[in-house]
Amino acid sequence: MTLPRLASAFALSLVLALGGCGEEPVRPSAEAIAAAQAEIARTPPRQPRLMPSDEAQAVLRRIDQRIRPAAVKECRARGGDRCAWSVAYEPAATFNAFASGRDRIVMFGGIFALARSEEEIAMVLAHEKAHHILDHVAETNRNAGIGAFVADILVSVGAVWIAQELGLPLPAALVDSLRSAAAGAGAQAGVLAFSIENEKEADALAAAILHASGYDLDAARGMIVTMGSMAKGDRTPNFLRTHPAGPERLAHWETVVSGLRRAQAASPPQLLADAAR
Ligand SMILES: [Zn+2]
């Protein structure tokens, strides 16, 4: 291993360690959570803007191509044997996305309607890829003891609201399944959700992937703020709200991003760029 290779391997492992990814969970401070809470409290929920299907699909393809090299690298670094994912666009206005099966990812129209930048959409796609890279789908199914369909509830709330705002038909059958899950019929409906720890790991790895792909993490964080501001009026039962509640999630993101930036400051940029390839 040449010196630059060794240094880049070190830089990458530093990024991964700081990014969490299961080995070293990132714990935001109480001050960071309070600051996140204040920001979310003063951020009004966004009005959805319908993005035409063809435009949304083009944006999704562009993001997928841009983050793929870094995602594949993270996957291979973990010994993944399937580091290619099938990414589909689903026009329903649900504010949600999925990682399911061995390689499937579905991004719903509601994400595109609420996003205000490509970075924000990229954050969601990188998060879903991270669930696959970290083997969360299989882990969740194993824990449940059944081969169920894992739903990634970004904000299951808001789905009906978005559909109404856009004048679209009510969201996909998925939302109904989630509501059945709320009624205690989760296993019967075949819908599971990732654990909060899995969600934090997926956010941390998503940040590392976006960073390595040259996306602006400050722009991407808008999606986390939006999830928090939309969840303010959330009546989803706590046990169903599998994603960390808004302020904790935003504070976790901030802590992960500071760690990535410290790692970058400690390493020459070309090494991080090299590490990302
Ligand atoms: Zn998730």
Short mmCIF file of N, CA and C in Angstrom, two decimals, residues 103-212:
data_model
loop_
_atom_site.label_atom_id
_atom_site.label_comp_id
_atom_site.label_asym_id
_atom_site.label_seq_id
_atom_site.Cartn_x
_atom_site.Cartn_y
_atom_site.Cartn_z
N ASP A 103 -32.28 -4.99 -2.82
CA ASP A 103 -31.65 -3.86 -3.51
C ASP A 103 -32.63 -2.78 -3.96
N ARG A 104 -33.87 -2.87 -3.49
CA ARG A 104 -34.88 -1.97 -4.02
C ARG A 104 -35.00 -0.68 -3.19
N ILE A 105 -35.13 0.44 -3.90
CA ILE A 105 -35.38 1.73 -3.25
C ILE A 105 -36.51 2.40 -4.02
N VAL A 106 -37.48 2.93 -3.28
CA VAL A 106 -38.58 3.67 -3.91
C VAL A 106 -38.64 5.06 -3.29
N MET A 107 -38.69 6.07 -4.15
CA MET A 107 -38.78 7.46 -3.71
C MET A 107 -40.14 8.00 -4.16
N PHE A 108 -40.93 8.51 -3.23
CA PHE A 108 -42.27 8.99 -3.55
C PHE A 108 -42.28 10.47 -3.94
N GLY A 109 -43.32 10.83 -4.69
CA GLY A 109 -43.45 12.19 -5.20
C GLY A 109 -43.48 13.26 -4.11
N GLY A 110 -43.98 12.91 -2.92
CA GLY A 110 -44.06 13.89 -1.84
C GLY A 110 -42.69 14.44 -1.45
N ILE A 111 -41.66 13.63 -1.58
CA ILE A 111 -40.29 14.09 -1.27
C ILE A 111 -39.91 15.24 -2.22
N PHE A 112 -40.23 15.04 -3.50
CA PHE A 112 -39.87 16.02 -4.52
C PHE A 112 -40.72 17.28 -4.37
N ALA A 113 -41.97 17.10 -3.91
CA ALA A 113 -42.87 18.24 -3.75
C ALA A 113 -42.45 19.13 -2.58
N LEU A 114 -41.82 18.55 -1.58
CA LEU A 114 -41.44 19.33 -0.40
C LEU A 114 -39.99 19.78 -0.43
N ALA A 115 -39.16 19.13 -1.24
CA ALA A 115 -37.74 19.50 -1.30
C ALA A 115 -37.60 20.86 -1.96
N ARG A 116 -36.59 21.60 -1.55
CA ARG A 116 -36.33 22.90 -2.17
C ARG A 116 -34.96 22.93 -2.84
N SER A 117 -34.27 21.79 -2.86
CA SER A 117 -32.98 21.73 -3.55
C SER A 117 -32.69 20.27 -3.90
N GLU A 118 -31.79 20.10 -4.86
CA GLU A 118 -31.37 18.75 -5.24
C GLU A 118 -30.68 18.06 -4.05
N GLU A 119 -29.95 18.86 -3.26
CA GLU A 119 -29.26 18.30 -2.11
C GLU A 119 -30.23 17.62 -1.15
N GLU A 120 -31.40 18.22 -0.96
CA GLU A 120 -32.37 17.65 -0.01
C GLU A 120 -32.90 16.30 -0.51
N ILE A 121 -33.11 16.19 -1.81
CA ILE A 121 -33.58 14.92 -2.36
C ILE A 121 -32.44 13.90 -2.28
N ALA A 122 -31.22 14.37 -2.53
CA ALA A 122 -30.06 13.49 -2.46
C ALA A 122 -29.89 12.94 -1.04
N MET A 123 -30.24 13.76 -0.05
CA MET A 123 -30.14 13.29 1.34
C MET A 123 -31.02 12.06 1.56
N VAL A 124 -32.23 12.10 1.00
CA VAL A 124 -33.15 10.98 1.19
C VAL A 124 -32.64 9.73 0.45
N LEU A 125 -32.18 9.92 -0.80
CA LEU A 125 -31.71 8.76 -1.56
C LEU A 125 -30.46 8.15 -0.88
N ALA A 126 -29.56 9.00 -0.42
CA ALA A 126 -28.36 8.48 0.25
C ALA A 126 -28.74 7.74 1.53
N HIS A 127 -29.76 8.23 2.23
CA HIS A 127 -30.25 7.58 3.46
C HIS A 127 -30.80 6.18 3.13
N GLU A 128 -31.55 6.07 2.05
CA GLU A 128 -32.10 4.76 1.68
C GLU A 128 -30.99 3.81 1.25
N LYS A 129 -30.02 4.31 0.49
CA LYS A 129 -28.89 3.45 0.10
C LYS A 129 -28.15 2.99 1.35
N ALA A 130 -28.03 3.90 2.32
CA ALA A 130 -27.32 3.55 3.56
C ALA A 130 -28.02 2.40 4.28
N HIS A 131 -29.35 2.37 4.26
CA HIS A 131 -30.06 1.24 4.90
C HIS A 131 -29.64 -0.08 4.24
N HIS A 132 -29.51 -0.07 2.91
CA HIS A 132 -29.08 -1.30 2.24
C HIS A 132 -27.62 -1.62 2.57
N ILE A 133 -26.76 -0.60 2.49
CA ILE A 133 -25.33 -0.82 2.73
C ILE A 133 -25.11 -1.39 4.13
N LEU A 134 -25.89 -0.90 5.09
CA LEU A 134 -25.72 -1.32 6.48
C LEU A 134 -26.53 -2.57 6.81
N ASP A 135 -27.15 -3.15 5.78
CA ASP A 135 -27.87 -4.41 5.93
C ASP A 135 -29.07 -4.30 6.89
N HIS A 136 -29.67 -3.12 6.95
CA HIS A 136 -30.76 -2.92 7.90
C HIS A 136 -32.04 -3.67 7.52
N VAL A 137 -32.25 -3.87 6.22
CA VAL A 137 -33.49 -4.54 5.81
C VAL A 137 -33.48 -5.97 6.33
N ALA A 138 -32.37 -6.66 6.07
CA ALA A 138 -32.26 -8.05 6.52
C ALA A 138 -32.30 -8.12 8.05
N GLU A 139 -31.62 -7.18 8.68
CA GLU A 139 -31.58 -7.17 10.15
C GLU A 139 -32.97 -7.00 10.74
N THR A 140 -33.74 -6.07 10.16
CA THR A 140 -35.09 -5.82 10.66
C THR A 140 -35.97 -7.05 10.46
N ASN A 141 -35.84 -7.67 9.29
CA ASN A 141 -36.63 -8.87 9.04
C ASN A 141 -36.24 -10.00 9.98
N ARG A 142 -34.92 -10.12 10.22
CA ARG A 142 -34.45 -11.16 11.15
C ARG A 142 -35.03 -10.92 12.54
N ASN A 143 -34.97 -9.66 12.99
CA ASN A 143 -35.47 -9.34 14.33
C ASN A 143 -36.96 -9.66 14.45
N ALA A 144 -37.68 -9.46 13.38
CA ALA A 144 -39.12 -9.71 13.43
C ALA A 144 -39.43 -11.19 13.22
N GLY A 145 -38.42 -11.92 12.72
CA GLY A 145 -38.63 -13.34 12.49
C GLY A 145 -39.51 -13.63 11.30
N ILE A 146 -39.77 -12.63 10.50
CA ILE A 146 -40.58 -12.85 9.29
C ILE A 146 -39.95 -12.08 8.14
N GLY A 147 -40.26 -12.48 6.95
CA GLY A 147 -39.74 -11.77 5.78
C GLY A 147 -40.70 -10.66 5.40
N ALA A 148 -40.76 -9.65 6.21
CA ALA A 148 -41.75 -8.60 5.97
C ALA A 148 -41.18 -7.48 5.11
N PHE A 149 -42.04 -6.61 4.75
CA PHE A 149 -41.68 -5.45 3.94
C PHE A 149 -41.32 -4.32 4.89
N VAL A 150 -40.13 -3.77 4.73
CA VAL A 150 -39.70 -2.73 5.65
C VAL A 150 -40.03 -1.35 5.09
N ALA A 151 -40.77 -0.60 5.85
CA ALA A 151 -41.13 0.75 5.42
C ALA A 151 -40.23 1.76 6.10
N ASP A 152 -39.80 2.74 5.35
CA ASP A 152 -39.00 3.80 5.94
C ASP A 152 -39.91 5.01 6.10
N ILE A 153 -40.37 5.21 7.30
CA ILE A 153 -41.33 6.28 7.52
C ILE A 153 -40.59 7.58 7.79
N LEU A 154 -40.33 8.32 6.75
CA LEU A 154 -39.65 9.61 6.96
C LEU A 154 -40.56 10.48 7.80
N VAL A 155 -41.72 10.68 7.31
CA VAL A 155 -42.78 11.29 8.10
C VAL A 155 -44.06 10.70 7.54
N SER A 156 -44.61 9.75 8.26
CA SER A 156 -45.83 9.14 7.71
C SER A 156 -46.93 10.18 7.80
N VAL A 157 -46.78 11.06 8.75
CA VAL A 157 -47.71 12.18 8.88
C VAL A 157 -47.52 13.06 7.69
N GLY A 158 -48.46 13.86 7.45
CA GLY A 158 -48.26 14.83 6.39
C GLY A 158 -48.64 14.25 5.06
N ALA A 159 -48.69 12.93 4.95
CA ALA A 159 -48.97 12.33 3.66
C ALA A 159 -50.35 12.72 3.16
N VAL A 160 -51.31 12.60 4.04
CA VAL A 160 -52.68 12.93 3.66
C VAL A 160 -52.78 14.43 3.39
N TRP A 161 -52.11 15.19 4.24
CA TRP A 161 -52.11 16.64 4.11
C TRP A 161 -51.52 17.07 2.76
N ILE A 162 -50.40 16.44 2.39
CA ILE A 162 -49.78 16.79 1.12
C ILE A 162 -50.71 16.46 -0.03
N ALA A 163 -51.32 15.28 0.05
CA ALA A 163 -52.21 14.85 -1.03
C ALA A 163 -53.35 15.84 -1.19
N GLN A 164 -53.86 16.34 -0.05
CA GLN A 164 -54.96 17.29 -0.12
C GLN A 164 -54.49 18.62 -0.72
N GLU A 165 -53.32 19.06 -0.28
CA GLU A 165 -52.78 20.33 -0.79
C GLU A 165 -52.58 20.27 -2.29
N LEU A 166 -52.13 19.13 -2.77
CA LEU A 166 -51.83 18.98 -4.18
C LEU A 166 -53.07 18.61 -4.99
N GLY A 167 -54.15 18.34 -4.29
CA GLY A 167 -55.36 17.93 -4.98
C GLY A 167 -55.21 16.57 -5.63
N LEU A 168 -54.32 15.75 -5.06
CA LEU A 168 -54.11 14.41 -5.63
C LEU A 168 -54.96 13.40 -4.88
N PRO A 169 -55.14 12.25 -5.47
CA PRO A 169 -55.84 11.20 -4.75
C PRO A 169 -55.06 10.85 -3.48
N LEU A 170 -55.72 10.29 -2.53
CA LEU A 170 -55.05 9.94 -1.28
C LEU A 170 -53.86 9.02 -1.56
N PRO A 171 -52.84 9.10 -0.72
CA PRO A 171 -51.60 8.39 -0.98
C PRO A 171 -51.77 6.87 -1.10
N ALA A 172 -50.67 6.28 -1.49
CA ALA A 172 -50.64 4.86 -1.81
C ALA A 172 -51.15 3.98 -0.67
N ALA A 173 -51.42 2.76 -1.03
CA ALA A 173 -51.93 1.78 -0.08
C ALA A 173 -50.98 1.64 1.11
N LEU A 174 -49.74 2.02 0.86
CA LEU A 174 -48.74 1.97 1.93
C LEU A 174 -49.19 2.72 3.17
N VAL A 175 -49.73 3.90 2.95
CA VAL A 175 -50.13 4.72 4.10
C VAL A 175 -51.22 3.99 4.88
N ASP A 176 -52.11 3.35 4.15
CA ASP A 176 -53.14 2.56 4.84
C ASP A 176 -52.49 1.46 5.65
N SER A 177 -51.46 0.84 5.05
CA SER A 177 -50.78 -0.25 5.77
C SER A 177 -50.16 0.30 7.04
N LEU A 178 -49.58 1.49 6.92
CA LEU A 178 -48.94 2.09 8.10
C LEU A 178 -49.98 2.39 9.16
N ARG A 179 -51.14 2.83 8.70
CA ARG A 179 -52.18 3.14 9.68
C ARG A 179 -52.66 1.85 10.34
N SER A 180 -52.70 0.75 9.58
CA SER A 180 -53.07 -0.53 10.21
C SER A 180 -52.01 -0.92 11.22
N ALA A 181 -50.75 -0.62 10.87
CA ALA A 181 -49.67 -0.94 11.79
C ALA A 181 -49.89 -0.17 13.09
N ALA A 182 -50.36 1.07 12.96
CA ALA A 182 -50.61 1.89 14.15
C ALA A 182 -51.67 1.24 15.01
N ALA A 183 -52.57 0.55 14.36
CA ALA A 183 -53.64 -0.10 15.11
C ALA A 183 -53.19 -1.44 15.67
N GLY A 184 -51.92 -1.74 15.52
CA GLY A 184 -51.39 -2.96 16.13
C GLY A 184 -51.39 -4.12 15.17
N ALA A 185 -51.63 -3.86 13.92
CA ALA A 185 -51.70 -4.95 12.95
C ALA A 185 -50.45 -4.98 12.09
N GLY A 186 -49.34 -4.42 12.62
CA GLY A 186 -48.11 -4.30 11.84
C GLY A 186 -47.66 -5.59 11.21
N ALA A 187 -47.52 -6.62 12.02
CA ALA A 187 -47.00 -7.88 11.50
C ALA A 187 -47.95 -8.46 10.46
N GLN A 188 -49.25 -8.37 10.76
CA GLN A 188 -50.23 -8.90 9.81
C GLN A 188 -50.16 -8.14 8.49
N ALA A 189 -49.94 -6.84 8.58
CA ALA A 189 -49.88 -6.04 7.35
C ALA A 189 -48.56 -6.27 6.64
N GLY A 190 -47.63 -6.94 7.32
CA GLY A 190 -46.34 -7.23 6.69
C GLY A 190 -45.46 -6.00 6.58
N VAL A 191 -45.76 -4.99 7.38
CA VAL A 191 -44.95 -3.77 7.31
C VAL A 191 -44.17 -3.59 8.60
N LEU A 192 -42.89 -3.45 8.46
CA LEU A 192 -42.03 -3.20 9.61
C LEU A 192 -41.36 -1.85 9.43
N ALA A 193 -40.75 -1.38 10.46
CA ALA A 193 -40.00 -0.14 10.35
C ALA A 193 -38.62 -0.33 10.97
N PHE A 194 -37.68 0.43 10.49
CA PHE A 194 -36.33 0.35 11.03
C PHE A 194 -36.32 0.91 12.45
N SER A 195 -35.33 0.48 13.23
CA SER A 195 -35.19 1.00 14.59
C SER A 195 -34.59 2.40 14.53
N ILE A 196 -34.74 3.14 15.60
CA ILE A 196 -34.18 4.50 15.64
C ILE A 196 -32.66 4.44 15.50
N GLU A 197 -32.02 3.43 16.09
CA GLU A 197 -30.56 3.31 15.95
C GLU A 197 -30.19 3.12 14.48
N ASN A 198 -30.96 2.28 13.79
CA ASN A 198 -30.72 2.09 12.35
C ASN A 198 -30.88 3.41 11.60
N GLU A 199 -31.87 4.19 12.00
CA GLU A 199 -32.10 5.46 11.32
C GLU A 199 -30.93 6.41 11.51
N LYS A 200 -30.40 6.43 12.73
CA LYS A 200 -29.25 7.32 12.99
C LYS A 200 -28.05 6.86 12.19
N GLU A 201 -27.83 5.55 12.14
CA GLU A 201 -26.70 5.04 11.35
C GLU A 201 -26.87 5.39 9.88
N ALA A 202 -28.11 5.29 9.39
CA ALA A 202 -28.36 5.59 7.97
C ALA A 202 -28.13 7.08 7.70
N ASP A 203 -28.54 7.95 8.62
CA ASP A 203 -28.29 9.39 8.44
C ASP A 203 -26.79 9.68 8.43
N ALA A 204 -26.06 9.03 9.35
CA ALA A 204 -24.61 9.29 9.44
C ALA A 204 -23.91 8.85 8.16
N LEU A 205 -24.27 7.66 7.67
CA LEU A 205 -23.62 7.18 6.45
C LEU A 205 -24.07 8.02 5.24
N ALA A 206 -25.34 8.45 5.26
CA ALA A 206 -25.83 9.31 4.16
C ALA A 206 -25.01 10.59 4.10
N ALA A 207 -24.73 11.18 5.26
CA ALA A 207 -23.94 12.43 5.28
C ALA A 207 -22.56 12.18 4.70
N ALA A 208 -21.93 11.05 5.06
CA ALA A 208 -20.60 10.73 4.54
C ALA A 208 -20.64 10.55 3.02
N ILE A 209 -21.69 9.88 2.54
CA ILE A 209 -21.82 9.64 1.09
C ILE A 209 -22.02 10.98 0.35
N LEU A 210 -22.89 11.83 0.88
CA LEU A 210 -23.14 13.13 0.24
C LEU A 210 -21.87 13.97 0.24
N HIS A 211 -21.17 13.96 1.35
CA HIS A 211 -19.94 14.74 1.49
C HIS A 211 -18.92 14.27 0.45
N ALA A 212 -18.76 12.96 0.35
CA ALA A 212 -17.79 12.40 -0.61
C ALA A 212 -18.23 12.65 -2.04
#
